[in-house]
Coordinates of N, CA and C in Angstrom, one line a residue:
Chain A
M1 N 66.3 -0.6 125.9 CA 66.3 0.3 124.7 C 67.7 0.6 124.3
F2 N 67.9 0.7 123.0 CA 69.3 0.9 122.5 C 69.5 2.4 122.2
V3 N 70.4 3.0 122.9 CA 70.7 4.4 122.7 C 72.1 4.7 122.3
P4 N 72.4 4.8 121.0 CA 73.8 5.1 120.6 C 74.2 6.5 120.9
I5 N 75.3 6.7 121.5 CA 75.8 8.0 121.9 C 76.8 8.6 120.8
I6 N 76.5 9.8 120.4 CA 77.4 10.4 119.4 C 78.1 11.5 120.1
L7 N 79.4 11.5 120.1 CA 80.2 12.5 120.7 C 81.0 13.3 119.7
G8 N 81.2 14.6 119.9 CA 82.0 15.4 119.0 C 82.7 16.5 119.7
S9 N 83.8 17.0 119.1 CA 84.6 18.1 119.8 C 85.3 18.9 118.7
D10 N 85.5 20.1 119.0 CA 86.2 21.0 118.1 C 86.9 22.1 118.9
K11 N 88.1 22.3 118.7 CA 88.8 23.4 119.5 C 88.2 24.8 119.1
T12 N 87.9 25.5 120.2 CA 87.4 26.9 120.0 C 88.3 27.8 120.7
T13 N 88.6 28.9 120.1 CA 89.5 29.9 120.7 C 88.6 31.1 121.1
V14 N 88.7 31.5 122.3 CA 87.9 32.7 122.7 C 88.8 33.8 123.2
S15 N 88.7 34.9 122.6 CA 89.6 36.0 123.0 C 88.9 36.9 124.1
I16 N 89.6 37.1 125.2 CA 89.0 38.1 126.1 C 90.1 39.1 126.5
A17 N 89.9 40.0 127.3 CA 90.8 41.1 127.5 C 92.2 40.7 127.9
T18 N 92.3 39.6 128.7 CA 93.6 39.2 129.2 C 94.3 38.2 128.3
G19 N 93.8 37.9 127.1 CA 94.5 37.1 126.2 C 93.6 36.0 125.6
D20 N 94.2 35.1 124.8 CA 93.4 34.1 124.2 C 93.2 32.9 125.2
N21 N 92.0 32.4 125.2 CA 91.7 31.2 126.0 C 91.3 30.1 125.0
E22 N 91.8 28.9 125.2 CA 91.3 27.9 124.3 C 90.4 26.9 125.0
Y23 N 89.3 26.6 124.4 CA 88.4 25.7 125.0 C 88.2 24.5 124.0
Y24 N 88.1 23.3 124.6 CA 87.8 22.1 123.9 C 86.4 21.7 124.3
P25 N 85.4 22.1 123.6 CA 84.0 21.7 124.0 C 83.7 20.2 123.6
L26 N 83.0 19.5 124.4 CA 82.6 18.2 124.1 C 81.1 18.1 124.0
Y27 N 80.6 17.8 122.8 CA 79.2 17.7 122.5 C 78.7 16.3 122.5
A28 N 77.4 16.1 122.8 CA 76.8 14.8 122.8 C 75.4 14.8 122.1
S29 N 75.1 13.8 121.4 CA 73.8 13.6 120.9 C 73.5 12.1 120.9
I30 N 72.3 11.8 120.5 CA 72.0 10.3 120.5 C 71.5 10.0 119.1
G31 N 71.8 8.7 118.7 CA 71.4 8.3 117.3 C 69.9 8.1 117.1
N32 N 69.2 8.1 118.2 CA 67.7 7.9 118.0 C 67.0 9.1 117.4
V33 N 67.5 10.3 117.7 CA 66.9 11.5 117.2 C 67.2 11.6 115.7
H34 N 66.1 12.0 114.9 CA 66.3 12.1 113.5 C 67.2 13.3 113.1
N35 N 67.9 13.1 112.0 CA 68.8 14.1 111.5 C 68.2 15.5 111.5
S36 N 66.9 15.6 111.0 CA 66.3 16.9 110.8 C 66.2 17.6 112.1
I37 N 66.0 16.9 113.2 CA 65.9 17.6 114.5 C 67.3 18.0 115.0
R38 N 68.3 17.0 114.8 CA 69.6 17.3 115.3 C 70.2 18.6 114.6
R39 N 69.8 18.7 113.3 CA 70.3 19.9 112.6 C 69.5 21.2 112.8
A40 N 68.4 21.1 113.5 CA 67.5 22.2 113.7 C 67.8 23.0 114.9
H41 N 68.9 22.7 115.6 CA 69.3 23.4 116.8 C 68.2 23.4 117.9
R42 N 67.6 22.2 118.1 CA 66.5 22.2 119.1 C 67.0 21.4 120.3
N43 N 68.2 21.6 120.7 CA 68.8 21.0 121.9 C 69.0 19.5 121.8
A44 N 69.0 19.0 120.6 CA 69.3 17.6 120.4 C 70.8 17.3 120.5
V45 N 71.6 18.4 120.3 CA 73.0 18.3 120.5 C 73.3 19.1 121.8
V46 N 73.9 18.5 122.8 CA 74.1 19.3 124.0 C 75.6 19.3 124.4
L47 N 75.9 20.4 125.1 CA 77.3 20.5 125.6 C 77.5 19.7 126.9
V48 N 78.3 18.7 126.8 CA 78.6 17.9 128.0 C 79.6 18.5 128.9
G49 N 80.7 19.1 128.3 CA 81.7 19.7 129.1 C 82.7 20.3 128.2
F50 N 83.7 21.0 128.9 CA 84.8 21.5 128.2 C 86.0 21.7 129.0
L51 N 87.1 21.6 128.3 CA 88.4 21.7 129.0 C 88.9 23.1 128.6
S52 N 89.2 23.9 129.6 CA 89.6 25.2 129.3 C 91.1 25.3 129.5
I53 N 91.8 25.9 128.6 CA 93.3 26.0 128.6 C 93.6 27.5 128.6
A54 N 93.9 28.1 129.7 CA 94.3 29.5 129.8 C 95.7 29.7 129.4
K55 N 95.9 30.1 128.2 CA 97.2 30.2 127.6 C 98.1 31.2 128.4
S56 N 97.4 32.4 128.7 CA 98.2 33.5 129.3 C 98.7 33.0 130.7
L57 N 97.8 32.3 131.4 CA 98.2 31.8 132.8 C 99.3 30.8 132.7
S58 N 99.3 29.9 131.7 CA 100.3 28.9 131.5 C 101.6 29.6 131.2
H59 N 101.5 30.6 130.4 CA 102.7 31.4 130.0 C 103.4 32.1 131.2
L60 N 102.6 32.7 132.0 CA 103.1 33.3 133.2 C 103.8 32.3 134.2
M61 N 103.2 31.2 134.3 CA 103.7 30.2 135.2 C 105.1 29.7 134.6
F62 N 105.2 29.6 133.3 CA 106.4 29.2 132.7 C 107.5 30.2 132.9
M63 N 107.1 31.5 132.8 CA 108.1 32.6 133.0 C 108.7 32.7 134.4
S64 N 107.8 32.4 135.3 CA 108.2 32.5 136.7 C 109.0 31.3 137.2
T65 N 109.1 30.2 136.5 CA 109.9 29.1 136.9 C 111.3 29.1 136.3
Chain B
M1 N 82.1 42.8 131.2 CA 82.2 43.9 132.2 C 83.0 43.4 133.4
S2 N 84.0 44.3 133.8 CA 84.9 43.9 134.9 C 84.1 43.9 136.2
A3 N 84.8 43.2 137.2 CA 84.2 43.1 138.5 C 84.0 44.5 139.2
T4 N 85.0 45.3 139.0 CA 84.9 46.7 139.5 C 83.7 47.5 138.9
N5 N 83.5 47.3 137.6 CA 82.4 48.0 137.0 C 81.1 47.5 137.4
I6 N 81.0 46.2 137.6 CA 79.8 45.6 138.1 C 79.5 46.2 139.5
D7 N 80.5 46.2 140.4 CA 80.3 46.8 141.7 C 79.8 48.2 141.7
T8 N 80.4 49.0 140.8 CA 80.0 50.4 140.6 C 78.6 50.6 140.1
L9 N 78.3 49.7 139.1 CA 76.9 49.8 138.6 C 75.9 49.4 139.7
L10 N 76.2 48.4 140.4 CA 75.3 47.9 141.5 C 75.1 49.0 142.6
D11 N 76.3 49.7 142.9 CA 76.2 50.8 143.9 C 75.3 51.9 143.4
L12 N 75.4 52.3 142.1 CA 74.6 53.3 141.5 C 73.1 52.9 141.5
W13 N 72.9 51.6 141.1 CA 71.6 51.0 141.1 C 70.9 51.1 142.5
G14 N 71.7 50.7 143.5 CA 71.2 50.7 144.8 C 70.9 52.1 145.3
A15 N 71.7 53.1 144.9 CA 71.5 54.5 145.3 C 70.2 55.0 144.7
T16 N 69.8 54.6 143.5 CA 68.6 55.1 142.9 C 67.4 54.5 143.6
L17 N 67.6 53.3 144.2 CA 66.5 52.6 144.9 C 66.4 53.0 146.4
Y18 N 67.4 53.7 146.9 CA 67.5 53.9 148.3 C 66.3 54.5 148.9
Q19 N 65.7 55.5 148.3 CA 64.6 56.2 148.8 C 63.3 55.3 148.9
S20 N 63.2 54.5 147.9 CA 62.0 53.6 147.9 C 62.2 52.4 148.7
G21 N 63.4 52.3 149.3 CA 63.7 51.1 150.2 C 64.0 49.8 149.5
G22 N 64.2 49.9 148.1 CA 64.5 48.7 147.4 C 65.9 48.4 147.4
S23 N 66.3 47.3 146.7 CA 67.7 46.9 146.6 C 68.0 46.4 145.3
P24 N 69.2 46.5 144.8 CA 69.6 46.0 143.4 C 69.5 44.5 143.4
P25 N 69.4 43.9 142.2 CA 69.2 42.4 142.1 C 70.4 41.6 142.7
F26 N 71.6 42.2 142.7 CA 72.7 41.5 143.3 C 73.5 42.5 144.2
A27 N 74.0 41.9 145.3 CA 74.8 42.7 146.3 C 76.1 43.3 145.7
N28 N 76.8 42.4 145.0 CA 78.1 42.8 144.4 C 78.4 41.8 143.3
H29 N 79.6 41.9 142.8 CA 80.0 41.0 141.7 C 80.1 39.6 142.1
S30 N 80.5 39.3 143.4 CA 80.6 37.9 143.8 C 79.2 37.3 143.9
D31 N 78.2 38.1 144.3 CA 76.9 37.6 144.4 C 76.3 37.3 143.0
L32 N 76.7 38.2 142.0 CA 76.3 37.9 140.6 C 76.9 36.7 140.1
Y33 N 78.2 36.5 140.3 CA 78.9 35.3 139.8 C 78.4 34.0 140.4
D34 N 78.1 34.1 141.8 CA 77.6 32.9 142.5 C 76.2 32.5 141.8
T35 N 75.4 33.5 141.5 CA 74.1 33.3 140.9 C 74.2 32.6 139.6
I36 N 75.2 33.1 138.8 CA 75.4 32.5 137.5 C 75.9 31.1 137.6
D37 N 76.9 30.9 138.5 CA 77.4 29.5 138.7 C 76.4 28.5 139.1
S38 N 75.4 28.9 139.9 CA 74.5 28.0 140.4 C 73.2 27.9 139.5
T39 N 73.2 28.6 138.4 CA 72.1 28.5 137.5 C 72.0 27.2 136.8
L40 N 70.8 26.6 136.8 CA 70.6 25.3 136.1 C 70.3 25.6 134.7
L41 N 71.2 25.2 133.8 CA 70.9 25.3 132.4 C 70.4 24.0 131.8
G42 N 69.2 24.0 131.4 CA 68.6 22.8 130.9 C 68.4 21.8 132.1
G43 N 68.4 22.3 133.3 CA 68.1 21.4 134.4 C 69.3 20.6 134.9
V44 N 70.5 20.8 134.3 CA 71.6 20.0 134.7 C 72.8 21.0 135.2
L45 N 73.2 20.8 136.4 CA 74.2 21.7 137.0 C 75.6 21.4 136.4
W46 N 76.4 22.5 136.2 CA 77.7 22.3 135.8 C 78.6 22.0 137.0
E47 N 79.5 21.0 136.7 CA 80.5 20.6 137.8 C 81.9 20.8 137.2
N48 N 82.9 20.9 138.1 CA 84.2 21.0 137.6 C 85.3 20.4 138.4
F49 N 86.4 20.1 137.8 CA 87.6 19.6 138.6 C 88.8 20.0 137.8
S50 N 89.9 19.9 138.5 CA 91.2 20.3 137.8 C 92.1 19.1 137.6
I51 N 92.8 19.1 136.5 CA 93.7 18.0 136.3 C 95.2 18.6 136.1
V52 N 96.1 17.8 136.6 CA 97.5 18.2 136.5 C 98.3 16.9 136.1
Y53 N 99.2 17.1 135.2 CA 100.0 16.0 134.7 C 100.8 15.4 135.9
Q54 N 100.8 14.0 136.0 CA 101.5 13.4 137.2 C 102.5 12.4 136.8
G55 N 102.8 12.4 135.5 CA 103.8 11.4 135.0 C 105.2 11.9 135.2
A56 N 106.2 11.1 134.6 CA 107.6 11.5 134.8 C 107.9 12.8 134.1
Q57 N 108.8 13.6 134.7 CA 109.3 14.8 134.1 C 110.7 14.7 133.7
P58 N 111.1 15.4 132.7 CA 112.6 15.4 132.3 C 113.5 15.9 133.4
Q59 N 114.6 15.2 133.7 CA 115.5 15.5 134.8 C 116.8 16.0 134.2
G60 N 117.6 16.6 135.1 CA 118.9 17.0 134.7 C 119.1 18.5 134.7
E61 N 120.4 18.9 134.7 CA 120.8 20.3 134.7 C 120.4 21.0 133.4
G62 N 119.8 22.2 133.6 CA 119.4 23.0 132.4 C 118.3 22.4 131.5
V63 N 117.7 21.3 132.0 CA 116.7 20.8 131.2 C 115.3 21.5 131.5
E64 N 114.7 22.0 130.5 CA 113.4 22.7 130.8 C 112.3 21.7 130.9
V65 N 111.5 21.9 131.9 CA 110.2 21.1 132.0 C 109.1 21.8 131.2
P66 N 108.5 21.1 130.3 CA 107.5 21.7 129.5 C 106.4 22.3 130.4
E67 N 105.9 23.4 130.0 CA 104.9 24.1 130.9 C 103.6 23.3 131.1
W68 N 103.2 22.5 130.1 CA 102.0 21.7 130.3 C 102.1 20.6 131.3
M69 N 103.4 20.3 131.7 CA 103.6 19.2 132.7 C 103.3 19.8 134.1
T70 N 103.4 21.1 134.3 CA 103.2 21.7 135.6 C 101.9 22.5 135.7
S71 N 101.3 22.8 134.6 CA 100.0 23.6 134.6 C 98.8 22.8 135.1
S72 N 97.9 23.5 135.6 CA 96.7 22.9 136.1 C 95.6 23.2 135.1
Y73 N 94.8 22.3 134.7 CA 93.7 22.5 133.7 C 92.4 22.2 134.3
E74 N 91.5 23.1 134.0 CA 90.1 23.0 134.5 C 89.2 22.2 133.5
V75 N 88.4 21.3 134.0 CA 87.5 20.6 133.2 C 86.1 20.9 133.8
W76 N 85.2 21.4 132.9 CA 83.8 21.6 133.3 C 82.9 20.6 132.6
F77 N 82.0 20.1 133.3 CA 81.1 19.1 132.7 C 79.8 19.0 133.3
R78 N 78.8 18.4 132.6 CA 77.5 18.1 133.2 C 77.3 16.6 133.1
D79 N 76.6 16.1 134.0 CA 76.3 14.6 134.1 C 75.7 14.1 132.7
P80 N 76.6 13.4 132.0 CA 76.1 12.9 130.6 C 74.9 12.1 130.7
H81 N 74.8 11.3 131.7 CA 73.6 10.4 131.9 C 72.3 11.2 131.9
V82 N 72.3 12.3 132.7 CA 71.1 13.1 132.9 C 70.8 13.8 131.6
L83 N 71.9 14.3 130.9 CA 71.7 15.0 129.6 C 71.1 14.1 128.6
I84 N 71.5 12.9 128.5 CA 71.0 12.0 127.5 C 69.5 11.6 127.8
K85 N 69.3 11.5 129.1 CA 67.9 11.2 129.5 C 67.0 12.4 129.2
N86 N 67.5 13.6 129.3 CA 66.7 14.8 129.0 C 66.4 14.8 127.5
I87 N 67.4 14.4 126.6 CA 67.1 14.4 125.2 C 66.0 13.4 124.9
L88 N 66.1 12.2 125.5 CA 65.1 11.2 125.3 C 63.7 11.6 125.8
A89 N 63.7 12.4 126.9 CA 62.5 12.8 127.5 C 61.8 14.1 126.8
N90 N 62.5 14.7 125.9 CA 62.0 15.9 125.3 C 60.8 15.6 124.4
P91 N 59.6 16.1 124.8 CA 58.4 15.8 124.0 C 58.4 16.4 122.6
D92 N 59.3 17.4 122.3 CA 59.4 18.0 121.0 C 59.8 17.0 120.0
Y93 N 60.5 15.9 120.4 CA 61.1 15.0 119.4 C 60.2 13.8 119.2
K94 N 59.0 13.8 119.8 CA 58.2 12.5 119.9 C 57.9 11.8 118.6
D95 N 57.8 12.7 117.5 CA 57.5 12.1 116.2 C 58.8 12.0 115.4
H96 N 59.9 12.2 116.0 CA 61.2 12.2 115.2 C 62.2 11.4 115.9
V97 N 61.8 10.3 116.5 CA 62.7 9.5 117.3 C 62.5 8.0 116.8
D98 N 63.6 7.3 116.7 CA 63.6 5.8 116.5 C 64.0 5.2 117.8
Y99 N 63.1 4.4 118.3 CA 63.4 3.7 119.6 C 64.1 2.4 119.4
A100 N 64.2 1.9 118.1 CA 64.9 0.7 117.8 C 65.5 0.9 116.4
P101 N 66.5 0.1 116.1 CA 67.1 0.2 114.7 C 66.0 -0.2 113.7
V102 N 66.0 0.3 112.6 CA 65.0 0.0 111.5 C 65.7 -0.3 110.2
Q103 N 65.1 -1.1 109.4 CA 65.5 -1.3 108.0 C 64.3 -1.0 107.2
E104 N 64.5 -0.1 106.3 CA 63.4 0.4 105.4 C 63.7 0.1 104.0
F105 N 62.7 -0.4 103.3 CA 62.8 -0.7 101.9 C 61.8 0.0 101.0
G106 N 62.3 0.4 99.9 CA 61.4 1.1 98.9 C 60.5 0.1 98.2
S107 N 59.6 0.7 97.3 CA 58.7 -0.2 96.6 C 59.4 -1.2 95.7
T108 N 60.6 -0.8 95.3 CA 61.4 -1.7 94.4 C 62.2 -2.7 95.2
G109 N 62.1 -2.6 96.5 CA 62.8 -3.6 97.4 C 64.2 -3.1 97.7
R110 N 64.5 -1.9 97.3 CA 65.8 -1.4 97.6 C 65.9 -0.7 99.0
R111 N 67.0 -1.0 99.7 CA 67.2 -0.5 101.0 C 67.2 1.1 101.0
Q112 N 66.5 1.7 102.0 CA 66.5 3.1 102.1 C 67.1 3.6 103.4
Y113 N 68.1 4.5 103.3 CA 68.7 5.0 104.6 C 68.2 6.4 104.8
H114 N 67.8 6.6 106.1 CA 67.3 8.0 106.4 C 68.1 8.6 107.6
N115 N 68.0 7.9 108.7 CA 68.6 8.5 109.9 C 69.6 7.5 110.5
F116 N 70.2 7.8 111.6 CA 71.2 7.0 112.2 C 70.7 5.6 112.5
M117 N 69.5 5.4 113.0 CA 69.0 4.1 113.3 C 68.6 3.3 112.1
S118 N 68.6 3.9 110.9 CA 68.3 3.1 109.7 C 69.6 2.5 109.1
G119 N 70.7 2.8 109.7 CA 72.0 2.4 109.1 C 72.4 1.0 109.6
D120 N 73.4 0.4 108.9 CA 73.8 -0.9 109.2 C 74.5 -1.1 110.6
W121 N 75.2 0.0 111.0 CA 75.9 -0.1 112.2 C 74.9 -0.3 113.4
A122 N 73.9 0.5 113.4 CA 72.9 0.5 114.5 C 72.2 -0.9 114.5
W123 N 71.9 -1.4 113.3 CA 71.2 -2.7 113.2 C 72.1 -3.8 113.7
K124 N 73.4 -3.8 113.4 CA 74.3 -4.8 113.8 C 74.5 -4.8 115.3
Q125 N 74.4 -3.6 116.0 CA 74.6 -3.6 117.4 C 73.4 -4.3 118.1
A126 N 72.2 -4.1 117.5 CA 71.1 -4.7 118.1 C 70.9 -6.2 118.0
V127 N 71.6 -6.8 117.0 CA 71.4 -8.2 116.7 C 72.7 -9.0 117.0
R128 N 73.6 -8.4 117.8 CA 74.8 -9.1 118.1 C 74.9 -9.4 119.6
I129 N 75.7 -10.3 120.0 CA 75.9 -10.6 121.4 C 77.3 -10.0 121.8
Y130 N 77.4 -9.2 122.8 CA 78.7 -8.6 123.2 C 79.6 -9.6 123.8
V131 N 80.9 -9.6 123.4 CA 81.9 -10.4 124.1 C 83.0 -9.3 124.6
P132 N 83.9 -9.7 125.5 CA 84.8 -8.8 126.0 C 85.6 -8.0 124.9
A133 N 85.9 -8.6 123.8 CA 86.6 -8.0 122.7 C 85.9 -6.7 122.2
D134 N 84.6 -6.6 122.5 CA 83.8 -5.5 122.0 C 83.8 -4.3 123.0
L135 N 84.7 -4.4 124.0 CA 84.6 -3.3 125.0 C 84.7 -1.9 124.4
L136 N 85.5 -1.8 123.3 CA 85.6 -0.4 122.7 C 84.3 0.1 122.3
S137 N 83.5 -0.8 121.6 CA 82.2 -0.4 121.2 C 81.3 0.0 122.4
F138 N 81.5 -0.7 123.4 CA 80.8 -0.5 124.7 C 80.9 0.9 125.2
S139 N 82.2 1.4 125.1 CA 82.4 2.7 125.6 C 81.7 3.8 124.9
L140 N 81.3 3.5 123.7 CA 80.6 4.6 122.9 C 79.1 4.4 122.9
I141 N 78.7 3.3 123.5 CA 77.2 3.0 123.5 C 76.6 3.0 124.9
Y142 N 75.5 3.6 125.0 CA 74.8 3.7 126.2 C 73.6 2.7 126.1
C143 N 73.6 1.7 126.9 CA 72.6 0.6 126.8 C 71.7 0.7 128.0
R144 N 70.5 0.7 127.8 CA 69.6 0.6 129.0 C 68.5 -0.4 128.7
T145 N 68.4 -1.3 129.7 CA 67.4 -2.3 129.5 C 66.2 -2.1 130.4
K146 N 65.0 -2.1 129.9 CA 63.8 -1.9 130.7 C 63.2 -3.2 131.0

């Protein structure tokens, strides 16, 4: 069976009490699923992973060196 | 809610249940966090690892090493293979899935494009033979032979 994988990412910034955190989420879907389903938010696009970048933490490490 | 507040809330919760011999749903904030971390979302467990830059760093007196070269970055992920299998296995999509590339033509004979699998790219992948030069395409395609 032929299953084309579609990947997507977009930087997301989340603010919490200790400062801004940046996340790079990686989404995946497959080409087999029809567009109508993919756009209907019925779990046809799933979150595969994310890279979290704690800006405040990096900044502190920079200051202390 | 902060860890301290969670602990306070759980203490108060426990106090109200003391007489009836009950206990709050979580012992403390660590217990709550552990429960969240081990929760299966969509049946696939989250995993993580840390990455640190290991290449050459600028040398010399007064030369600043960029912070990203020394910082550790966390990567959280779920097994993509299992996630993709879950999408394929979802019965909600049964009437909205193309199992093979399709070419559709209207009554006038004109090609009609609807979804990903009706496109030229998908069609070409299915009718070509892969050679090593196609490795890049390979990395974006999940192929399973039954």
